Short mmCIF file of C-alpha atoms and ligand atoms in Angstrom, two decimals:
data_model
loop_
_atom_site.label_atom_id
_atom_site.label_comp_id
_atom_site.label_asym_id
_atom_site.label_seq_id
_atom_site.Cartn_x
_atom_site.Cartn_y
_atom_site.Cartn_z
CA UNK A 1 26.94 8.26 -210.83
CA UNK A 2 25.31 5.50 -212.40
CA UNK A 3 26.97 2.11 -213.04
CA UNK A 4 25.32 -0.37 -215.14
CA UNK A 5 25.88 -3.96 -215.31
CA UNK A 6 23.45 -6.35 -216.95
CA UNK A 7 25.27 -9.90 -215.49
CA UNK A 8 23.28 -11.74 -213.16
CA UNK A 9 21.26 -10.74 -210.11
CA UNK A 10 23.32 -7.14 -210.26
CA UNK A 11 20.48 -4.49 -212.15
CA UNK A 12 22.39 -1.06 -211.68
CA UNK A 13 23.76 1.31 -209.38
CA UNK A 14 23.07 4.63 -208.58
CA UNK A 15 22.71 7.65 -206.04
CA UNK A 16 19.88 5.83 -203.76
CA UNK A 17 21.75 2.76 -204.29
CA UNK A 18 22.74 -1.09 -205.43
CA UNK A 19 19.11 -2.14 -207.72
CA UNK A 20 19.05 -5.90 -207.25
CA UNK A 21 16.77 -8.82 -209.20
CA UNK A 22 15.44 -11.29 -206.49
CA UNK A 23 15.51 -14.78 -207.15
CA UNK A 24 11.69 -14.50 -207.21
CA UNK A 25 12.27 -11.82 -209.56
CA UNK A 26 11.11 -8.65 -207.45
CA UNK A 27 13.37 -6.06 -207.82
CA UNK A 28 15.00 -4.17 -204.11
CA UNK A 29 17.62 -1.47 -203.71
CA UNK A 30 20.33 -1.94 -201.09
CA UNK A 31 21.06 2.11 -200.10
CA UNK A 32 24.52 3.06 -200.53
CA UNK A 33 25.09 3.57 -196.42
CA UNK A 34 23.53 -0.11 -195.72
CA UNK A 35 25.65 -1.42 -198.39
CA UNK A 36 29.28 0.06 -197.46
CA UNK A 37 28.23 -0.85 -193.70
CA UNK A 38 28.44 -4.53 -194.55
CA UNK A 39 31.71 -4.19 -195.75
CA UNK A 40 34.05 -6.92 -193.83
CA UNK A 41 37.53 -6.12 -195.33
CA UNK A 42 40.29 -6.08 -192.69
CA UNK A 43 40.16 -2.22 -192.11
CA UNK A 44 36.57 -2.35 -191.59
CA UNK A 45 36.42 -5.71 -189.57
CA UNK A 46 37.64 -7.21 -186.47
CA UNK A 47 39.02 -10.82 -186.31
CA UNK A 48 37.37 -10.47 -183.25
CA UNK A 49 34.13 -10.13 -185.39
CA UNK A 50 33.84 -6.58 -183.66
CA UNK A 51 33.50 -3.78 -186.45
CA UNK A 52 35.58 -1.37 -186.84
CA UNK A 53 33.81 1.41 -188.43
CA UNK A 54 32.47 4.47 -187.44
CA UNK A 55 29.51 5.56 -188.82
CA UNK A 56 30.02 9.04 -188.04
CA UNK A 57 33.52 9.40 -190.84
CA UNK A 58 31.22 7.91 -193.46
CA UNK A 59 31.15 10.46 -195.93
CA UNK A 60 27.66 12.40 -196.48
CA UNK A 61 28.78 12.51 -200.19
CA UNK A 62 29.37 8.69 -200.28
CA UNK A 63 29.75 7.51 -203.83
CA UNK A 64 30.61 4.54 -205.39
CA UNK A 65 31.17 2.31 -208.56
CA UNK A 66 31.28 -1.47 -209.75
CA UNK A 67 34.89 -2.90 -210.50
CA UNK A 68 33.78 -6.33 -211.32
CA UNK A 69 31.41 -8.86 -210.81
CA UNK A 70 32.06 -12.43 -211.17
CA UNK A 71 32.09 -15.72 -209.59
CA UNK A 72 29.13 -14.58 -207.36
CA UNK A 73 31.05 -11.65 -206.13
CA UNK A 74 30.59 -8.01 -206.77
CA UNK A 75 33.28 -5.53 -205.97
CA UNK A 76 32.58 -2.01 -205.24
CA UNK A 77 35.19 1.11 -205.35
CA UNK A 78 33.67 3.67 -202.91
CA UNK A 79 34.43 7.42 -203.28
CA UNK A 80 35.12 9.83 -201.58
CA UNK A 81 36.36 7.02 -199.33
CA UNK A 82 38.71 5.49 -202.32
CA UNK A 83 38.07 2.05 -200.06
CA UNK A 84 37.37 -1.48 -201.98
CA UNK A 85 34.92 -3.81 -201.11
CA UNK A 86 34.13 -7.19 -202.08
CA UNK A 87 31.12 -8.54 -201.07
CA UNK A 88 29.04 -12.41 -201.44
CA UNK A 89 26.00 -11.88 -203.90
CA UNK A 90 24.49 -14.69 -202.52
CA UNK A 91 24.73 -13.00 -199.25
CA UNK A 92 22.66 -9.35 -200.45
CA UNK A 93 19.77 -11.95 -201.55
CA UNK A 94 19.76 -13.70 -198.53
CA UNK A 95 16.09 -14.32 -197.04
CA UNK A 96 16.59 -12.89 -193.97
CA UNK A 97 16.88 -14.76 -190.77
CA UNK A 98 13.65 -16.40 -189.21
CA UNK A 99 12.72 -15.28 -185.83
CA UNK A 100 12.57 -17.85 -183.12
CA UNK A 101 9.29 -19.61 -182.90
CA UNK A 102 7.46 -19.07 -179.50
CA UNK A 103 4.72 -21.45 -178.98
CA UNK A 104 2.72 -20.58 -176.76
CA UNK A 105 0.73 -22.98 -173.76
CA UNK A 106 -1.99 -24.39 -172.06
CA UNK A 107 -2.83 -26.72 -169.56
CA UNK A 108 -2.25 -29.36 -171.94
CA UNK A 109 1.69 -28.93 -172.30
CA UNK A 110 2.49 -30.74 -169.23
CA UNK A 111 4.49 -33.87 -171.22
CA UNK A 112 6.55 -30.96 -173.10
CA UNK A 113 7.76 -29.43 -170.29
CA UNK A 114 11.25 -29.50 -170.13
CA UNK A 115 12.20 -31.69 -167.37
CA UNK A 116 16.18 -32.10 -166.54
CA UNK A 117 18.62 -34.02 -163.84
CA UNK A 118 21.06 -32.62 -161.58
CA UNK A 119 23.52 -35.46 -161.98
CA UNK A 120 22.88 -35.78 -166.22
CA UNK A 121 23.53 -31.69 -166.73
CA UNK A 122 26.70 -31.84 -164.78
CA UNK A 123 27.48 -34.35 -165.75
CA UNK A 124 31.83 -34.29 -167.50
CA UNK A 125 32.27 -34.13 -171.36
CA UNK A 126 29.93 -34.24 -174.13
CA UNK A 127 27.34 -36.46 -172.14
CA UNK A 128 27.45 -33.16 -169.85
CA UNK A 129 27.31 -30.88 -172.42
CA UNK A 130 24.37 -32.45 -174.68
CA UNK A 131 21.79 -33.77 -171.47
CA UNK A 132 22.25 -29.24 -170.33
CA UNK A 133 21.85 -27.69 -173.79
CA UNK A 134 19.00 -30.41 -174.31
CA UNK A 135 17.45 -28.76 -170.98
CA UNK A 136 18.31 -24.73 -171.62
CA UNK A 137 16.77 -25.36 -174.91
CA UNK A 138 13.59 -27.06 -173.16
CA UNK A 139 13.26 -23.98 -170.85
CA UNK A 140 13.57 -21.63 -173.53
CA UNK A 141 11.62 -22.76 -176.16
CA UNK A 142 8.56 -22.80 -173.21
CA UNK A 143 10.19 -20.10 -170.73
CA UNK A 144 10.22 -22.97 -167.84
CA UNK A 145 11.11 -26.23 -166.54
CA UNK A 146 12.13 -28.89 -164.06
CA UNK A 147 15.25 -29.92 -162.73
CA UNK A 148 15.57 -32.88 -160.86
CA UNK A 149 18.00 -34.52 -157.69
CA UNK A 150 19.34 -30.96 -157.08
CA UNK A 151 21.40 -31.66 -153.34
CA UNK A 152 19.26 -29.44 -151.16
CA UNK A 153 22.20 -27.99 -150.10
CA UNK A 154 22.33 -23.69 -148.67
CA UNK A 155 22.52 -22.03 -152.07
CA UNK A 156 22.93 -24.88 -154.46
CA UNK A 157 20.40 -22.85 -155.99
CA UNK A 158 22.47 -20.44 -157.05
CA UNK A 159 25.02 -22.95 -158.44
CA UNK A 160 22.03 -23.93 -160.69
CA UNK A 161 21.73 -20.47 -161.59
CA UNK A 162 25.51 -20.75 -162.82
CA UNK A 163 25.19 -24.32 -164.48
CA UNK A 164 24.17 -20.98 -167.79
CA UNK A 165 24.33 -17.64 -166.43
CA UNK A 166 25.42 -14.96 -163.85
CA UNK A 167 22.97 -15.02 -160.21
CA UNK A 168 21.20 -11.53 -160.16
CA UNK A 169 22.04 -9.83 -157.06
CA UNK A 170 19.13 -8.23 -154.84
CA UNK A 171 18.35 -7.17 -151.48
CA UNK A 172 16.62 -10.39 -151.42
CA UNK A 173 20.31 -11.52 -151.24
CA UNK A 174 23.03 -13.89 -153.73
CA UNK A 175 19.17 -16.45 -152.45
CA UNK A 176 16.90 -16.28 -150.27
CA UNK A 177 14.61 -18.70 -148.47
CA UNK A 178 10.84 -19.02 -148.97
CA UNK A 179 9.01 -20.54 -145.75
CA UNK A 180 6.24 -19.19 -143.48
CA UNK A 181 7.23 -16.63 -141.18
CA UNK A 182 6.22 -15.53 -138.12
CA UNK A 183 6.64 -11.53 -138.54
CA UNK A 184 6.61 -11.56 -142.49
CA UNK A 185 7.04 -8.22 -144.64
CA UNK A 186 6.42 -10.59 -148.37
CA UNK A 187 3.74 -12.22 -148.70
CA UNK A 188 5.63 -15.33 -150.02
CA UNK A 189 6.98 -16.09 -146.84
CA UNK A 190 3.33 -16.74 -145.29
CA UNK A 191 1.86 -20.04 -145.69
CA UNK A 192 -1.01 -18.44 -148.13
CA UNK A 193 -2.01 -18.95 -151.57
CA UNK A 194 -0.30 -16.36 -154.12
CA UNK A 195 -1.85 -16.22 -157.45
CA UNK A 196 0.31 -16.69 -160.36
CA UNK A 197 2.43 -13.57 -161.17
CA UNK A 198 5.57 -12.72 -161.82
CA UNK A 199 8.35 -11.81 -159.47
CA UNK A 200 9.22 -8.15 -159.05
CA UNK A 201 7.84 -5.97 -161.00
CA UNK A 202 9.08 -3.05 -158.83
CA UNK A 203 12.48 -3.48 -160.68
CA UNK A 204 14.11 -2.21 -163.27
CA UNK A 205 14.73 -3.86 -164.96
CA UNK A 206 13.05 -7.07 -163.43
CA UNK A 207 15.21 -9.78 -163.23
CA UNK A 208 14.33 -11.90 -166.39
CA UNK A 209 14.81 -16.08 -164.31
CA UNK A 210 13.50 -17.23 -161.32
CA UNK A 211 14.57 -20.33 -159.96
CA UNK A 212 12.69 -21.73 -156.54
CA UNK A 213 14.04 -24.99 -155.33
CA UNK A 214 12.78 -27.03 -152.83
CA UNK A 215 14.15 -28.50 -149.02
CA UNK A 216 11.28 -29.46 -147.39
CA UNK A 217 7.65 -30.53 -148.26
CA UNK A 218 5.45 -31.95 -145.57
CA UNK A 219 3.41 -29.70 -145.60
CA UNK A 220 -0.36 -30.54 -147.01
CA UNK A 221 -1.21 -28.12 -150.34
CA UNK A 222 1.67 -25.53 -151.34
CA UNK A 223 1.67 -27.22 -155.00
CA UNK A 224 2.72 -24.27 -157.09
CA UNK A 225 1.41 -23.29 -160.95
CA UNK A 226 2.80 -22.25 -163.85
CA UNK A 227 1.26 -20.27 -166.34
CA UNK A 228 2.18 -18.82 -169.81
CA UNK A 229 1.99 -14.88 -169.60
CA UNK A 230 1.98 -15.18 -173.67
CA UNK A 231 -0.87 -17.43 -174.32
CA UNK A 232 -3.51 -15.62 -171.50
CA UNK A 233 -2.21 -12.34 -173.25
CA UNK A 234 -3.08 -13.71 -176.67
CA UNK A 235 -6.33 -15.19 -175.62
CA UNK A 236 -7.09 -11.38 -174.06
CA UNK A 237 -6.06 -9.78 -177.12
CA UNK A 238 -8.54 -11.29 -178.69
CA UNK A 239 -11.41 -11.37 -176.34
CA UNK A 240 -10.74 -7.76 -175.24
CA UNK A 241 -8.58 -5.78 -178.02
CA UNK A 242 -9.24 -1.96 -176.10
CA UNK A 243 -8.75 -4.09 -172.95
CA UNK A 244 -5.20 -5.39 -174.54
CA UNK A 245 -4.71 -1.99 -176.19
CA UNK A 246 -5.00 -0.40 -172.55
CA UNK A 247 -2.51 -2.65 -171.08
CA UNK A 248 0.38 -2.60 -173.37
CA UNK A 249 -0.18 1.35 -173.97
CA UNK A 250 -0.38 2.51 -170.12
CA UNK A 251 2.51 2.31 -167.70
CA UNK A 252 1.17 1.93 -164.08
CA UNK A 253 3.47 1.95 -161.07
CA UNK A 254 4.68 -1.17 -158.78
CA UNK A 255 6.55 -0.92 -155.28
CA UNK A 256 7.68 -2.36 -152.53
CA UNK A 257 9.35 -1.33 -149.36
CA UNK A 258 11.23 -2.68 -146.38
CA UNK A 259 13.33 -1.39 -143.85
CA UNK A 260 16.56 -2.16 -146.09
CA UNK A 261 14.63 -1.45 -149.54
CA UNK A 262 12.56 1.35 -151.33
CA UNK A 263 11.73 -0.15 -154.80
CA UNK A 264 9.66 1.07 -157.38
CA UNK A 265 9.48 1.47 -161.12
CA UNK A 266 6.58 2.36 -163.56
CA UNK A 267 6.20 0.25 -166.87
CA UNK A 268 2.89 -1.47 -168.37
CA UNK A 269 1.30 -4.63 -167.84
CA UNK A 270 1.84 -5.87 -171.20
CA UNK A 271 5.23 -5.49 -173.16
CA UNK A 272 4.98 -5.37 -176.78
CA UNK A 273 8.05 -5.06 -178.92
CA UNK A 274 8.09 -2.85 -182.16
CA UNK A 275 6.27 -5.44 -184.36
CA UNK A 276 3.13 -5.35 -182.04
CA UNK A 277 3.94 -8.83 -180.13
CA UNK A 278 4.04 -9.27 -176.17
CA UNK A 279 7.30 -9.47 -175.58
CA UNK A 280 7.37 -9.87 -171.19
CA UNK A 281 4.25 -9.49 -169.73
CA UNK A 282 4.67 -7.99 -165.09
CA UNK A 283 1.57 -8.93 -162.85
CA UNK A 284 1.77 -8.63 -159.72
CA UNK A 285 -1.21 -7.64 -157.69
CA UNK A 286 0.59 -7.69 -154.69
CA UNK A 287 2.73 -4.57 -155.14
CA UNK A 288 0.86 -2.58 -157.74
CA UNK A 289 0.11 1.02 -157.02
CA UNK A 290 -3.10 2.49 -157.18
CA UNK A 291 -3.51 4.42 -160.50
CA UNK A 292 -4.80 8.04 -160.95
CA UNK A 293 -8.02 9.23 -160.43
CA UNK A 294 -9.31 10.26 -163.60
CA UNK A 295 -9.73 14.42 -163.87
CA UNK A 296 -11.76 14.60 -167.58
CA UNK A 297 -14.14 12.27 -169.03
CA UNK A 298 -11.89 10.75 -171.71
CA UNK A 299 -9.07 9.55 -168.83
CA UNK A 300 -12.66 8.17 -166.80
CA UNK A 301 -13.40 5.82 -170.19
CA UNK A 302 -9.24 4.50 -170.20
CA UNK A 303 -9.43 4.05 -166.64
CA UNK A 304 -12.46 2.22 -166.63
CA UNK A 305 -11.32 0.22 -170.25
CA UNK A 306 -7.79 -0.40 -168.05
CA UNK A 307 -9.75 -2.24 -165.30
CA UNK A 308 -11.68 -4.19 -167.15
CA UNK A 309 -8.51 -5.44 -169.35
CA UNK A 310 -6.76 -6.00 -166.41
CA UNK A 311 -9.19 -8.38 -164.40
CA UNK A 312 -10.67 -10.04 -167.41
CA UNK A 313 -6.62 -10.66 -167.53
CA UNK A 314 -6.56 -11.73 -164.19
CA UNK A 315 -9.66 -14.04 -164.71
CA UNK A 316 -7.61 -15.89 -167.54
CA UNK A 317 -4.23 -16.20 -165.31
CA UNK A 318 -6.88 -17.67 -162.63
CA UNK A 319 -8.46 -19.95 -165.11
CA UNK A 320 -7.36 -23.83 -164.40
CA UNK A 321 -7.23 -24.27 -168.39
CA UNK A 322 -3.98 -22.67 -168.48
CA UNK A 323 -2.58 -23.80 -165.16
CA UNK A 324 0.29 -26.59 -165.46
CA UNK A 325 0.62 -27.65 -162.28
CA UNK A 326 4.07 -28.55 -160.39
CA UNK A 327 4.49 -30.72 -157.25
CA UNK A 328 7.80 -30.19 -156.57
CA UNK A 329 9.43 -33.20 -154.24
CA UNK A 330 12.50 -32.23 -151.96
CA UNK A 331 15.71 -31.99 -154.18
CA UNK A 332 13.05 -30.43 -157.40
CA UNK A 333 13.62 -27.33 -158.84
CA UNK A 334 11.32 -25.10 -161.69
CA UNK A 335 12.68 -22.11 -163.39
CA UNK A 336 10.68 -19.46 -165.38
CA UNK A 337 11.27 -17.01 -167.35
CA UNK A 338 10.23 -14.31 -165.41
CA UNK A 339 8.73 -12.03 -168.35
CA UNK A 340 6.72 -14.57 -169.85
CA UNK A 341 5.91 -17.42 -167.36
CA UNK A 342 3.90 -16.51 -164.22
CA UNK A 343 4.42 -18.54 -161.06
CA UNK A 344 1.66 -18.85 -158.08
CA UNK A 345 1.32 -21.93 -155.32
CA UNK A 346 -1.45 -23.09 -153.85
CA UNK A 347 -2.10 -22.14 -149.84
CA UNK A 348 -0.78 -24.97 -147.37
CA UNK A 349 -1.30 -26.21 -144.01
CA UNK A 350 2.01 -24.21 -141.87
CA UNK A 351 0.87 -26.36 -138.36
CA UNK A 352 1.38 -29.31 -140.51
CA UNK A 353 4.33 -29.92 -141.88
CA UNK A 354 7.22 -27.90 -142.86
CA UNK A 355 7.46 -26.34 -146.32
CA UNK A 356 10.68 -24.69 -146.85
CA UNK A 357 12.48 -23.62 -150.70
CA UNK A 358 15.56 -21.25 -151.88
CA UNK A 359 15.21 -18.97 -154.93
CA UNK A 360 17.50 -17.14 -156.56
CA UNK A 361 17.33 -14.63 -159.75
CA UNK A 362 19.41 -14.46 -162.63
CA UNK A 363 18.88 -13.57 -166.47
CA UNK A 364 17.88 -14.73 -169.74
CA UNK A 365 20.59 -13.28 -172.02
CA UNK A 366 22.89 -15.99 -170.31
CA UNK A 367 21.08 -18.75 -170.96
CA UNK A 368 20.83 -17.56 -175.04
CA UNK A 369 24.22 -17.61 -174.63
CA UNK A 370 25.22 -20.80 -173.04
CA UNK A 371 23.21 -22.50 -176.08
CA UNK A 372 24.95 -20.93 -178.16
CA UNK A 373 28.04 -21.35 -176.99
CA UNK A 374 27.09 -25.90 -176.36
CA UNK A 375 25.82 -26.11 -180.09
CA UNK A 376 29.01 -24.43 -181.20
CA UNK A 377 30.81 -26.68 -178.88
CA UNK A 378 28.92 -29.87 -179.93
CA UNK A 379 28.67 -28.58 -183.73
CA UNK A 380 32.82 -28.58 -183.39
CA UNK A 381 33.67 -31.68 -181.95
CA UNK A 382 31.34 -33.45 -184.21
CA UNK A 383 33.53 -31.56 -187.08
CA UNK A 384 36.62 -33.13 -185.40
CA UNK A 385 35.26 -36.65 -185.02
FE1 FE2 B 1 7.04 -15.64 -156.69
#
């Protein structure tokens, strides 16, 4: 099978696929299966946008012939199915969408922090939608944000999570209190300072968003600090590539236990995507379990490099160059992407006043979905005018 087509960007079609000339003069081959799978005719694609094709049903002897190339469209006839498909050439030649830019930040980023106003983002109509969209966009870009003027009502933090998504209920409840307790099972409920960390690394999957809402803050100290884990990981990658590789390449265990829960999971400190970019960090020494001791020289060397990388990472997390301080007053709330942004607090004087926060977990897919839906609605409203 080979069909010569001289018109425009379509060069020819053969058993390996459709050969196209790209605008930059290069040529590229779109494999037949990829082309067949792109058919969006009414029998291949449902009006909902979901696909009706079954990849198991694609013939192993799939072949195609060109019916026509005209008006910017390519029409193919598939055998042995006897199916017809039409493709817009511009779509076949389009560049893939660019990935969202991730802009790492450090201590100098205070003026970029997304600060929303609760009354504005919950207002009715377009103004409220616009304010909510702007705040959520800022949160997505930096992996954190602040909301002011949140009523200090029990569980209000969960209602804020519901403005963009769904509460992730855990063994700590739908929402939980953070305050100094007499007999705590979690260091969060002491007046001790907490070095910046990600929450609940012992869960699978970890909650991807965390919210903390301040109800009372008359105790001296207890300021919150945020750290961009992507920025710190990038620094480590430059300063100690082997240590970085160990943190990304070795799974370690985290655990939390109390009378009603026994949670444990295994994952690397630094999570990389398939392109090698940092996708998340999991850093919380309170719940890190002991690593197995080496049984041979190679394991000994690996453990040594892992610890060098881990302690280096911890020193970078503790470095004020990367600290963004957030002083929460009653009614203020901060939100973090718990895979990216670490949060901590300075110690406070438990006897010299009170400090009470309420927290809850949610997930980033809801946040992204709400951004897309709000944008779509606002665009549609603008088109109607
Ligand atoms: Fe925490």
